[in-house]
Each structure stands twice: as structure tokens, then as C-alpha cells.
Amino acid sequence: MKKLESLLQWGGTKRDIVFLIISGISLLISIFHPFPLPFDAAWIAIILCGIPIILEAIIGLVTEFDIKADVLVSIALIASVIIREDFAAGEVAFIMQLGALLEDLTVAKARAGIEKLVHLTPRTARRIVGKSEEIVPAEQVQVGDLLRVLPGETVPVDGVICSGQTSINQAVMTGESLPVDKGVGDEVSSGTVNQFGSFDMTASKVGEDSSIQRMIRLVQSADAGKAKIVGIADRWATWIVIIALTAAILTWLVSGEIIRAVTILVVFCPCALVLATPTAIMAAIGNATRHGFLVREGDALERLASVSYITFDKTGTLTYGIPKVVAVHSCRPDYTEERVYSCTASAEMRSEHPLGKAVVRCYRETYQAPLQEAEQFQLLLGRGVSAVLAGRNVLAGNLELMEEQKISVPKSVRDAANSYLNDGCTIIFLAVGQDLCGFLALSDTLRKDAAAVINGVKKTGVTPVLLTGDHENAAAHIASQLHIQEFHANCRPEDKLAFIDRHQASSKQVCMIGDGINDAPALKKSFVGIAMGGIGSDIAVDAADIALVNDEIRELPHLLSLSKRMMVTIKCNLTFSMTLNFIAIVLAITGILNPVVGALVHNAGSVLVILNSAVLLTWKKR
């Protein structure tokens, strides 16, 4: 059904373009008369462009008593036709439909990624009854049911692990790329993915109470309160109509010349006023596209110009979202840092864990040397790996693994590891036999241009804020590196929404930039949402107003400056068009302008508005 609606909408746009081309040609024929016709060719423009305007005005007045700019246009059209100024009528109709088309092309229909979120909802669950398993629809799971989740499966409902150990990919809820180790007593959320071990869990929240269903409701509700900016011509339409009609009637009564009254109606037509906003928006969108931004909502740049805060997700936005070895520490003289690195990478070579893969990848990038072949490899869920290298037992894993295997970790080594943990790093200890040899520190790495971007954002007068699902230490470390004064850690989707709600309730508009599924509600709720289009999830992109196609955030300050410059251009366009209309009205009242010349004068103003807007296409802040 939606595909059919999209095709009909596109079909309507193509029809409008064809009608405008035909109308433009007919007006040229009406001016230059290249060949004789039994009627004025301007009537083609009147019929193709004017009749839809008149019908829309009548429908709006009758059904909702809604006075918009098209009411005044309709009055001017009808009056021009009555006094046989056909060219003026056709010209006004053509310009107004051109403005409407430009507006339709810039204002996209609202889109939501709710359907894709629904697809993430698990369809079935593996319920344990007695000593047997049965596959049941997820919606039939009751609180207290015992469920089993195998490697690679999605957790069907919220619950608590009662047996087994595993690592869970929680990106759908927190946005963090690294899996989280889980064991008995730990909570798991629906929609998250079990990566390695199987486990049994007791269902605690099911159906509409589950995490994934709450996420869907957040996205659905977040869009409801986002106001759409109304065109300036329509906002002022009631007063424009009243003033124009009053001026026309008084002029007719005083002068006794109806042509002066019609001229007033023609020059009062808000053509330049209608074109002032969409032409500037289209030019700014073209500029943004050249800098890697896909503007998905026509008024997004207009809203962006008024934001007070821009909130960043951390992983994949300010960082690359890929763990990297940032330090190697040796605690034995016979094990150099390179040897600690090599042994750890060799032990992890057959691991499927993202941290293990990161160690191997980073070692090869650094040394480009072959690794030892590991024997008797074993993945120790939630703790690390074990392997045999050159006949010696090797362990690579967390502190819990070392303590479990009775491997002593001196206080000096713990203190060194804690210094990295405080910076948000993950630590992998290496033990050969029963001796600790050292450790590796892994961390998500900042984008090389992140600091410049934050500095550029501050220069535009917008305050940057860090909202991340990562823990406090990692958030504080990133914020200090980038000189971000305000940050919030351990943020779930509800927390990000609460921050946005709190500030927007006090008229401090918020722009959100993120990449994950967990960012979708915040992207939808924020005054402007910007999604990382390359690495970001489809759901995040669908929820956003603007997508960053190449994931290069360095152009973000340009986008903020461009939006503010666009608003300056729009205000200049509006001021110019209103001034020109006022002068033309005075000339029409005095009888200096007739309808045709009046139409030419105020349409010349429309051309100047378009030219002024076109400057935005190549604008760049110096």
C-alpha cells in the first residue's frame, strides 16, 4: 500500500512538472505571438495552474474556513480574467504553482523506522517444560516461564539468567559495540543477541512490557510532538487577504477605476513571499548534499538554525566504534611488550569475540609478522580464552579469569591496569603457565577530527553534550579529551528522551546525532535528528531528519553555520518581497501600474528572490 502511495505521489509530482513546462511555453507564446491562435495562449496556464489553486482555496474555505495565500491568488486570478487581463492571470498562476512545486520537493513526508523495529521483535521462544523444549510464539511467553537461548539467537523477552554464561550484544538497547559478559543473576533484554554460550533464563517482562516493545512505543510517541514549521506566506495569509481586499475596494470606490483595484490584487499576490523560503531551503539542501549530508525533511535546516544544544552519542559518532589496542604493559623482564602482544594475539587468533579479533587485527597492523599456531584453543565464556603455545599453557582474559586460575596479580600491575580502566579501557591480562606476563589495554578510538568538530560546534553558539550508554569512566575520559563540559553516562533510550524533553520543555531546542537503533527514539524526538548514514542502522536513519552519508562528522560545523545563513537569506528575501509589494501597491493605487506591468514588476521580484537564494548553493563560511 505504501509503495502505491509513493508511486501516486511521484506521479503527481511529474504531472505538476509537465503542467508547469506547458504553462511556461504558453505564456511565452502569449507574449511574442509566434503564430496566430483562436484564443490567448495564456489560458492554458490559467487552466493548468490556476484552476487547482482556485479549487484548493475553495475547499479550504468551505471545509475549515482556512484562509491561506491561495485565497488571495484566486481572487486576483478571477479579477484579472473578468477584466480580460489573461496574461497577468496566467503569469500569477504559473509563479504560484512553481513555488508550490519547490515547496513540495523540499518538504518530505514523515518517515518512521517502526516497521524495522517490529522486525527485530523475536517471533518465537524456546520454552523449557519439564525436561523437554518447545518452540512457542514469543507473545505466549508468561512471566516466570523458563526459557533457553542458544548462541546466535535473539533474547525473546526480558528476564534473568538462572544458569549458564555468555556474552550479549546489547547494541539495540545501549548502542555500545562491544558485547557484555553475562552470568547467573544478570538481567537480559528482549531484542539483544546472544553471541556465544547457551543459557537458561526466567522471563520477567513479557509482551508490551518488554524492552523492545517499549522502544517501539518510544519511537511512535516521540514524533507526535514535533511541530512542523508553517510557510510564512500562509501564516500571514489572513492579514494579507484582508489588507489587499480593503485596499482594492477603497481604491475602486475612490477612483472609480476597477482596473486599479485588480492591479492591487495582482501585485499583492505573495509570489515572492511564497518563493522566499522554499528556494533558500532548496539551495541550502544542495549545498549540504555537496558536503555529505542528505536532508530528508524539508524544514530540517530551518529547525537546525534555532537549536541550543547538540547531543552526541559516543560509539560510532565521536569514536570509530571499533576497539583498538592502545597500550601494552609487560610485568616480566623476559617478556617484552612485543612478546606480550604476540602471545596474546596468538592465543586470540581463533576467537570470535570482538575483543579477540581486535587484538589480532591490531597486532598484524602494527608488526605485520606471523603469529604462532595455537593448540587446544578454548573459549572461556565471560572470562577470556585458553590455548597452548609452543607446549605452554596460555591464558588471555579478564581479572576474574586470573583469580579463578590462582594467578597472582601484583598491586603495581593492578594499579597500572586501573589507570587504563579509569580512562574507559578494557583490559586483557596474559598469563603463561602460572605466571602473569602483562596486559593489553583496548579502547574505542576517537575520530581524528572529533576535537575540531566540537570546537567548531561551540563557535556556532551551540552547546555540545555527550549522551552515551557507556560507563561513567569511558564517558568522562572522552568528554575531557574533547572539552565537552556536560556528559551523561549509562544512558538508555528513555534517559536520552528525558534529557531532550527536559530541555525542549524550556524552549531550548536540541539536535541529536547518533548511529544506533537505541538512538532512534531520541533522533525522532529531538527538534532535529542527524544519523550516521554509513555505519548507522537503517532504523536510526529512518528516524532522523538528516543523514550523514559518508560518516565524516568534520562537516557538522558547516551544516550548523549553513542553517543560520539560510535563515538570514530567508529573512532578506521576505523583507525584499514585502517592500517591493508595498511600493507596487502605492503605484497601483495611483494608477501608474496596470495589471500586466504590475505582474511583471512583482514577478521580477520573484526572480531576484530566486537569485539571492541561489547564492547558498556555493556558500561556505570563511
XYZ file of C-alpha atoms in Angstrom:
622
model
C 0.000 0.000 0.000
C 2.829 2.387 0.922
C 4.590 1.638 -2.366
C 1.372 2.520 -4.200
C 1.079 5.809 -2.264
C 4.694 6.608 -3.094
C 4.104 5.907 -6.797
C 0.971 8.088 -6.807
C 2.865 10.908 -5.086
C 5.726 10.681 -7.598
C 3.183 10.501 -10.429
C 1.568 13.703 -9.128
C 4.944 15.466 -8.991
C 5.761 14.502 -12.580
C 2.339 15.747 -13.679
C 2.914 19.093 -11.951
C 6.290 19.485 -13.667
C 4.762 18.740 -17.081
C 1.924 21.224 -16.449
C 4.434 23.928 -15.461
C 6.518 23.373 -18.613
C 3.427 23.573 -20.824
C 2.206 26.671 -18.953
C 5.581 28.397 -19.281
C 5.614 27.776 -23.023
C 2.049 29.050 -23.348
C 2.966 32.308 -21.555
C 5.892 32.832 -23.935
C 3.529 32.306 -26.851
C 1.100 34.797 -25.288
C 3.884 37.435 -25.115
C 5.556 37.005 -28.502
C 2.675 35.647 -30.669
C 4.912 33.498 -32.935
C 1.812 32.154 -34.696
C -1.892 33.026 -34.634
C -4.249 31.209 -32.253
C -8.035 31.493 -31.907
C -7.544 32.253 -28.172
C -4.945 33.785 -25.864
C -2.336 31.086 -25.095
C -2.211 32.366 -21.500
C -5.484 30.500 -20.950
C -3.516 27.245 -20.997
C -1.570 28.438 -17.944
C -4.778 29.657 -16.305
C -6.418 26.249 -16.712
C -3.424 24.055 -15.846
C -2.040 26.165 -12.986
C -4.884 28.428 -11.931
C -7.812 26.045 -11.564
C -6.013 23.797 -8.973
C -5.225 26.924 -6.911
C -8.852 28.088 -7.019
C -10.194 24.629 -6.109
C -7.776 24.303 -3.167
C -8.740 27.750 -1.897
C -12.477 26.932 -2.109
C -12.057 23.561 -0.368
C -10.014 25.182 2.436
C -12.566 27.940 2.945
C -15.640 25.682 2.841
C -14.378 22.762 4.910
C -12.203 24.504 7.521
C -12.597 28.253 6.860
C -8.818 28.141 6.349
C -7.517 31.345 4.758
C -4.166 30.767 3.075
C -2.168 32.565 0.423
C -4.060 30.749 -2.343
C -7.269 32.657 -1.398
C -5.740 35.993 -2.426
C -4.214 34.396 -5.528
C -7.635 33.033 -6.525
C -9.255 36.454 -6.099
C -6.541 38.068 -8.243
C -6.898 35.360 -10.915
C -10.651 35.722 -11.162
C -10.483 39.525 -11.160
C -7.814 39.536 -13.908
C -9.903 37.205 -16.061
C -13.024 39.348 -15.573
C -11.272 42.466 -16.909
C -9.662 40.334 -19.688
C -6.057 40.638 -18.434
C -5.429 36.994 -19.333
C -1.632 37.160 -19.403
C -1.494 38.629 -15.869
C -3.780 35.848 -14.620
C -1.712 33.110 -16.292
C 1.582 34.568 -15.082
C 0.462 34.765 -11.456
C -0.909 31.208 -11.582
C 2.364 29.931 -13.092
C 4.582 31.600 -10.456
C 2.410 30.370 -7.573
C 2.408 26.770 -8.809
C 6.183 26.953 -9.321
C 6.561 27.993 -5.679
C 4.226 25.202 -4.548
C 6.241 22.625 -6.514
C 9.513 23.823 -4.981
C 7.950 23.537 -1.538
C 6.667 20.016 -2.229
C 10.113 18.955 -3.399
C 11.773 20.243 -0.216
C 9.258 19.052 2.373
C 9.387 15.247 2.514
C 6.642 13.218 4.132
C 7.364 11.973 7.644
C 9.020 8.583 7.756
C 9.488 6.218 10.665
C 11.570 3.085 11.107
C 8.912 1.458 13.284
C 8.369 -1.399 10.805
C 12.041 -2.330 11.027
C 11.916 -2.203 14.811
C 8.943 -4.557 14.703
C 11.033 -6.979 12.636
C 13.609 -7.011 15.428
C 10.977 -8.304 17.820
C 11.598 -12.039 18.360
C 8.875 -14.195 16.833
C 9.437 -17.355 18.865
C 10.865 -18.514 22.184
C 12.399 -21.779 23.327
C 10.384 -22.718 26.442
C 11.501 -25.488 28.802
C 8.717 -27.685 30.148
C 9.972 -30.419 32.431
C 12.935 -31.979 30.632
C 11.822 -31.053 27.125
C 11.915 -27.901 24.976
C 9.093 -26.478 22.894
C 9.087 -23.630 20.387
C 6.238 -21.214 21.136
C 5.264 -17.789 19.761
C 7.025 -15.077 21.793
C 3.707 -13.420 22.665
C 2.629 -16.598 24.502
C 5.519 -16.419 26.983
C 4.325 -15.741 30.540
C 6.163 -14.152 33.451
C 8.037 -16.911 35.290
C 8.452 -19.209 32.266
C 11.834 -20.935 31.928
C 13.399 -20.194 28.531
C 16.574 -21.353 26.793
C 18.532 -19.124 24.412
C 21.130 -20.674 22.092
C 24.177 -18.944 20.521
C 23.148 -16.544 17.755
C 19.529 -16.324 18.915
C 17.721 -13.153 19.939
C 16.523 -12.911 23.530
C 12.700 -13.202 23.240
C 11.631 -11.336 26.408
C 13.210 -9.566 29.354
C 14.465 -11.897 32.030
C 17.149 -13.056 34.438
C 19.772 -15.725 33.689
C 19.384 -18.717 36.019
C 22.079 -20.965 34.503
C 24.918 -20.589 32.004
C 27.355 -17.871 30.958
C 27.506 -15.887 27.738
C 28.218 -12.577 26.035
C 25.295 -10.463 24.893
C 25.324 -7.908 22.081
C 23.239 -5.085 23.568
C 23.690 -2.599 20.717
C 19.945 -2.490 20.108
C 19.442 -1.065 23.614
C 22.653 0.778 24.535
C 24.394 1.398 21.211
C 27.695 0.037 22.537
C 29.511 -2.144 20.011
C 31.264 -4.486 22.478
C 29.293 -7.451 23.859
C 28.666 -7.611 27.594
C 29.515 -10.741 29.592
C 26.534 -12.168 31.457
C 26.171 -14.877 34.080
C 23.726 -16.226 36.654
C 21.650 -13.437 38.189
C 22.268 -10.943 35.372
C 19.376 -9.340 33.508
C 18.952 -9.675 29.726
C 16.679 -7.617 27.479
C 14.455 -8.637 24.589
C 15.887 -7.830 21.162
C 19.504 -8.260 22.300
C 21.564 -11.045 20.708
C 23.208 -13.993 22.450
C 26.645 -14.302 20.894
C 28.396 -17.343 22.309
C 27.123 -19.645 25.076
C 23.645 -21.018 25.640
C 21.831 -20.073 28.831
C 18.547 -20.551 30.626
C 16.554 -17.576 31.829
C 13.413 -16.807 33.781
C 11.012 -14.432 31.993
C 10.351 -11.252 33.986
C 8.782 -8.798 31.492
C 6.778 -10.032 28.530
C 4.595 -8.677 25.737
C 4.083 -4.907 25.828
C 6.284 -4.611 28.926
C 9.413 -5.971 27.200
C 12.322 -3.668 26.324
C 11.927 -3.912 22.541
C 8.204 -3.082 22.742
C 8.973 -0.082 24.953
C 11.482 1.038 22.313
C 8.796 0.812 19.612
C 6.401 2.902 21.721
C 9.118 5.488 22.325
C 9.694 5.935 18.592
C 5.959 6.113 17.928
C 5.345 8.741 20.598
C 8.490 10.787 20.006
C 7.317 12.114 16.636
C 3.898 13.198 17.870
C 5.065 16.421 19.496
C 7.462 17.625 16.795
C 5.928 20.768 15.314
C 6.149 21.392 11.587
C 7.082 24.889 10.526
C 4.317 26.567 8.540
C 5.138 28.612 5.455
C 5.439 32.328 6.191
C 3.009 33.247 3.421
C 0.305 31.010 4.891
C 0.935 32.341 8.405
C 0.363 35.883 7.206
C -2.292 34.968 4.635
C -5.319 36.139 6.625
C -3.905 39.636 7.115
C -2.634 39.792 3.521
C -6.121 38.930 2.206
C -7.845 41.465 4.448
C -5.395 44.279 3.622
C -5.430 43.523 -0.127
C -9.230 43.395 -0.373
C -9.620 46.528 1.750
C -7.083 48.445 -0.346
C -8.642 47.252 -3.623
C -12.217 48.121 -2.598
C -11.274 51.563 -1.229
C -9.243 52.351 -4.370
C -12.173 51.294 -6.582
C -14.634 53.384 -4.567
C -12.392 56.473 -4.531
C -11.072 56.319 -8.107
C -13.986 54.577 -9.765
C -11.479 52.536 -11.832
C -11.803 48.778 -11.343
C -8.511 48.181 -13.192
C -6.641 49.854 -10.335
C -8.339 47.533 -7.856
C -7.405 44.484 -9.930
C -3.816 45.724 -10.229
C -3.631 45.946 -6.425
C -4.819 42.342 -6.143
C -2.258 41.216 -8.741
C 0.734 42.958 -7.161
C -0.416 41.875 -3.716
C -0.148 38.201 -4.775
C 2.533 36.748 -2.465
C 4.601 35.118 -5.223
C 7.979 36.313 -3.939
C 6.762 35.666 -0.394
C 5.895 32.073 -1.288
C 9.230 31.573 -3.072
C 11.311 33.198 -0.320
C 11.520 30.126 1.922
C 11.498 27.063 -0.411
C 14.080 28.468 -2.829
C 16.504 29.199 0.019
C 15.859 25.770 1.525
C 16.437 24.018 -1.808
C 19.711 25.875 -2.368
C 20.873 25.117 1.179
C 19.948 21.450 0.752
C 22.035 21.388 -2.428
C 24.948 22.886 -0.510
C 24.526 20.360 2.328
C 24.483 17.486 -0.170
C 27.854 18.587 -1.553
C 29.224 18.362 1.994
C 27.944 14.829 2.617
C 24.545 15.494 4.238
C 21.301 14.013 2.955
C 18.488 16.285 4.175
C 15.447 14.022 4.478
C 12.966 16.574 5.873
C 12.449 19.833 4.020
C 12.265 22.064 7.091
C 15.131 20.353 8.958
C 17.632 23.122 8.202
C 15.107 25.740 9.276
C 14.765 23.956 12.625
C 18.520 23.362 12.922
C 19.184 27.106 12.885
C 17.409 27.514 16.230
C 18.903 24.658 18.276
C 20.688 25.434 21.535
C 22.214 22.018 22.219
C 23.651 19.276 20.034
C 23.829 15.921 21.795
C 26.291 13.288 20.616
C 26.167 9.563 21.076
C 29.721 8.303 21.680
C 30.249 4.982 19.932
C 30.296 5.300 16.156
C 29.724 9.057 16.289
C 32.591 10.694 18.152
C 34.525 7.417 18.065
C 35.008 4.861 15.310
C 33.097 2.175 17.227
C 35.941 -0.330 16.702
C 38.099 -1.465 19.648
C 41.826 -0.895 19.259
C 44.863 -1.821 21.336
C 46.048 1.448 22.880
C 48.687 0.140 25.310
C 50.778 -2.954 26.074
C 52.224 -3.453 29.562
C 54.874 -6.016 30.487
C 55.483 -7.128 34.087
C 58.311 -9.622 33.444
C 61.791 -8.769 32.136
C 61.893 -11.834 29.838
C 58.610 -10.773 28.182
C 58.988 -7.605 26.165
C 55.888 -5.621 25.237
C 56.092 -7.052 21.709
C 56.242 -10.589 23.110
C 53.244 -9.949 25.401
C 51.379 -8.579 22.389
C 52.374 -11.514 20.168
C 51.413 -14.198 22.712
C 48.043 -12.563 23.389
C 47.273 -12.244 19.669
C 48.322 -15.873 19.028
C 46.046 -17.085 21.836
C 43.144 -14.996 20.494
C 43.655 -15.937 16.829
C 40.756 -18.417 16.750
C 38.471 -16.317 18.936
C 35.197 -14.965 17.571
C 34.905 -12.388 20.336
C 35.192 -8.757 19.052
C 37.960 -8.041 21.573
C 39.952 -11.068 20.464
C 39.541 -10.134 16.816
C 40.644 -6.577 17.642
C 43.864 -7.826 19.280
C 44.759 -9.962 16.252
C 43.912 -7.193 13.776
C 45.868 -4.520 15.633
C 48.914 -6.779 16.071
C 49.039 -7.504 12.355
C 48.652 -3.814 11.539
C 51.495 -2.917 13.919
C 54.054 -5.646 13.291
C 52.895 -7.422 10.119
C 54.563 -10.555 11.487
C 53.227 -14.142 11.545
C 51.598 -15.423 14.730
C 52.184 -18.736 16.457
C 49.701 -21.513 15.793
C 47.615 -22.083 18.921
C 46.652 -25.581 20.021
C 43.849 -26.762 22.276
C 42.050 -23.413 21.906
C 39.125 -22.937 24.263
C 36.739 -20.019 24.655
C 36.025 -19.341 28.331
C 32.663 -17.562 28.293
C 32.673 -14.218 30.052
C 36.319 -14.550 31.053
C 38.653 -14.964 28.054
C 40.456 -17.786 26.200
C 42.963 -20.526 26.887
C 45.373 -22.129 24.434
C 48.670 -23.985 24.193
C 51.564 -22.126 22.543
C 54.861 -23.946 21.965
C 53.862 -26.518 24.577
C 52.976 -23.983 27.283
C 49.526 -23.187 28.642
C 48.462 -19.603 27.930
C 45.524 -17.672 29.375
C 44.269 -14.337 27.986
C 41.323 -12.754 29.723
C 39.962 -10.571 32.477
C 40.938 -10.271 36.130
C 38.271 -12.799 37.154
C 39.973 -15.435 34.978
C 43.330 -14.755 36.614
C 41.855 -15.032 40.114
C 39.952 -18.198 39.184
C 43.179 -19.835 37.964
C 45.072 -18.732 41.113
C 47.408 -16.466 39.125
C 48.873 -13.703 41.246
C 48.358 -10.145 40.039
C 50.686 -7.774 41.929
C 49.317 -4.488 43.276
C 51.574 -2.481 40.943
C 50.076 -4.286 37.929
C 46.531 -3.794 39.260
C 47.221 -0.077 39.732
C 48.592 0.213 36.177
C 45.545 -1.623 34.804
C 43.162 0.521 36.873
C 44.642 3.687 35.379
C 43.525 2.439 31.956
C 40.176 1.246 33.309
C 39.558 4.751 34.630
C 40.006 6.013 31.077
C 37.289 3.635 29.869
C 39.598 0.911 28.518
C 39.070 -2.859 28.594
C 41.971 -4.939 29.978
C 43.149 -8.374 28.743
C 45.679 -9.989 31.072
C 48.195 -12.537 29.727
C 49.476 -15.482 31.796
C 51.893 -18.161 30.616
C 51.817 -21.213 32.826
C 51.081 -19.814 36.301
C 52.970 -16.572 35.759
C 51.433 -13.223 34.845
C 53.335 -11.668 31.927
C 51.474 -8.428 31.303
C 48.298 -6.979 29.887
C 46.818 -5.208 26.870
C 44.524 -2.172 27.124
C 41.857 -1.819 24.437
C 39.673 1.185 23.821
C 37.342 2.647 21.283
C 39.301 5.385 19.487
C 38.302 8.985 18.903
C 37.700 10.128 15.373
C 40.722 12.153 14.296
C 38.592 15.235 13.633
C 36.311 14.914 16.697
C 38.082 17.652 18.704
C 37.944 20.099 15.776
C 34.248 19.336 15.289
C 33.392 20.022 18.940
C 35.373 23.265 18.809
C 33.588 24.256 15.574
C 30.184 23.486 17.102
C 30.976 25.753 20.062
C 31.929 28.592 17.680
C 28.448 28.461 16.123
C 26.945 29.190 19.556
C 25.602 25.660 20.093
C 26.463 23.706 23.262
C 27.755 20.130 22.731
C 26.571 17.419 25.150
C 27.660 13.762 25.346
C 24.889 11.178 25.900
C 26.249 7.627 25.924
C 25.269 4.155 27.044
C 28.891 3.541 28.046
C 30.001 3.560 31.687
C 30.994 6.637 33.660
C 34.776 6.341 33.274
C 34.684 5.974 29.492
C 32.245 8.882 29.152
C 34.317 11.134 31.411
C 37.539 10.282 29.545
C 36.024 11.074 26.120
C 34.401 14.276 27.416
C 37.677 15.512 28.906
C 39.593 14.788 25.693
C 37.074 16.768 23.646
C 36.486 19.531 26.239
C 32.771 18.709 26.469
C 31.525 20.237 29.715
C 28.303 18.234 30.080
C 28.071 14.464 29.693
C 25.695 11.708 30.826
C 26.776 8.051 31.049
C 24.847 4.742 31.260
C 22.069 6.300 29.131
C 19.284 4.045 27.940
C 16.849 5.280 25.269
C 14.497 6.566 27.977
C 17.288 8.621 29.538
C 18.157 10.308 26.245
C 14.485 11.119 25.685
C 14.218 12.552 29.197
C 17.175 14.875 28.555
C 15.637 16.098 25.284
C 12.180 16.532 26.852
C 13.581 18.462 29.808
C 15.437 20.992 27.665
C 12.847 21.362 24.912
C 10.161 21.981 27.543
C 12.139 25.094 28.498
C 12.340 26.201 24.836
C 15.974 25.066 24.488
C 15.799 23.081 21.263
C 18.008 20.003 20.949
C 19.719 18.416 17.939
C 20.648 14.737 18.376
C 23.361 12.995 16.363
C 23.672 9.208 16.690
C 24.048 5.964 14.793
C 22.420 3.062 16.633
C 18.960 1.562 16.962
C 18.947 2.755 20.572
C 19.284 6.337 19.300
C 16.129 6.133 17.137
C 13.659 7.472 19.758
C 15.970 10.390 20.598
C 16.571 11.144 16.906
C 12.817 11.220 16.347
C 12.010 13.249 19.479
C 14.732 15.871 19.076
C 13.998 19.105 17.235
C 16.477 17.906 14.594
C 17.884 14.373 14.328
C 21.113 13.625 12.430
C 22.015 9.970 11.794
C 25.307 8.471 10.702
C 24.116 7.125 7.355
C 27.043 4.841 6.565
C 27.582 2.871 9.773
C 24.260 3.775 11.371
C 21.346 1.371 11.477
C 18.532 1.747 8.948
C 16.160 2.431 11.840
C 18.272 5.350 13.065
C 18.430 6.802 9.541
C 14.660 6.466 9.100
C 14.071 8.253 12.406
C 16.384 11.160 11.553
C 15.750 14.373 9.623
C 19.291 14.457 8.176
C 21.638 11.581 7.324
C 25.417 11.932 7.218
C 26.157 9.843 4.137
C 29.915 9.354 4.490
C 30.051 9.336 8.326
C 32.564 12.197 8.303
C 31.442 14.462 11.142
C 34.008 17.163 10.286
C 31.392 18.997 8.185
C 28.943 19.327 11.087
C 30.005 22.917 11.979
C 29.487 23.871 8.314
C 25.949 22.444 8.440
C 25.121 24.470 11.561
C 26.549 27.655 10.016
C 24.744 26.943 6.733
C 21.391 26.635 8.513
C 21.890 30.013 10.199
C 22.988 31.604 6.916
C 19.912 30.122 5.220
C 17.643 31.815 7.762
C 19.396 35.150 7.098
C 18.748 34.640 3.371
C 15.086 33.807 4.004
C 14.613 36.921 6.130
C 16.277 39.065 3.444
C 14.004 37.511 0.810
C 10.909 38.194 2.905
C 11.914 41.780 3.659
C 12.662 42.487 -0.004
C 9.433 40.885 -1.274
C 7.265 42.751 1.233
C 8.988 46.071 0.469
C 8.584 45.566 -3.272
C 4.922 44.682 -2.823
C 4.327 47.808 -0.748
C 5.919 50.060 -3.395
C 3.974 48.306 -6.177
C 0.713 48.756 -4.266
C 1.310 52.505 -3.892
C 1.978 52.736 -7.662
C -1.137 50.659 -8.383
C -3.327 52.880 -6.188
C -2.094 55.973 -8.027
C -2.793 54.312 -11.395
C 0.859 54.244 -12.547
C 0.855 50.421 -12.830
C -1.650 48.389 -14.841
C -2.259 44.650 -14.172
C 0.240 43.369 -16.777
C 3.072 45.721 -15.752
C 2.233 45.063 -12.097
C 2.507 41.322 -12.666
C 5.865 41.811 -14.423
C 7.203 44.003 -11.588
C 6.287 41.696 -8.761
C 7.407 38.620 -10.721
C 10.742 40.361 -11.351
C 10.923 40.438 -7.552
C 10.381 36.673 -7.559
C 13.344 36.253 -9.913
C 15.561 38.348 -7.632
C 14.484 36.232 -4.653
C 15.479 33.071 -6.539
C 18.865 34.565 -7.499
C 19.537 35.603 -3.906
C 18.688 32.099 -2.711
C 20.946 30.552 -5.350
C 23.977 32.119 -3.648
C 23.513 29.498 -0.904
C 24.428 26.727 -3.342
C 28.131 27.563 -3.111
C 28.210 29.348 0.262
C 30.955 28.418 2.727
C 31.828 30.205 5.946
C 35.196 31.935 5.765
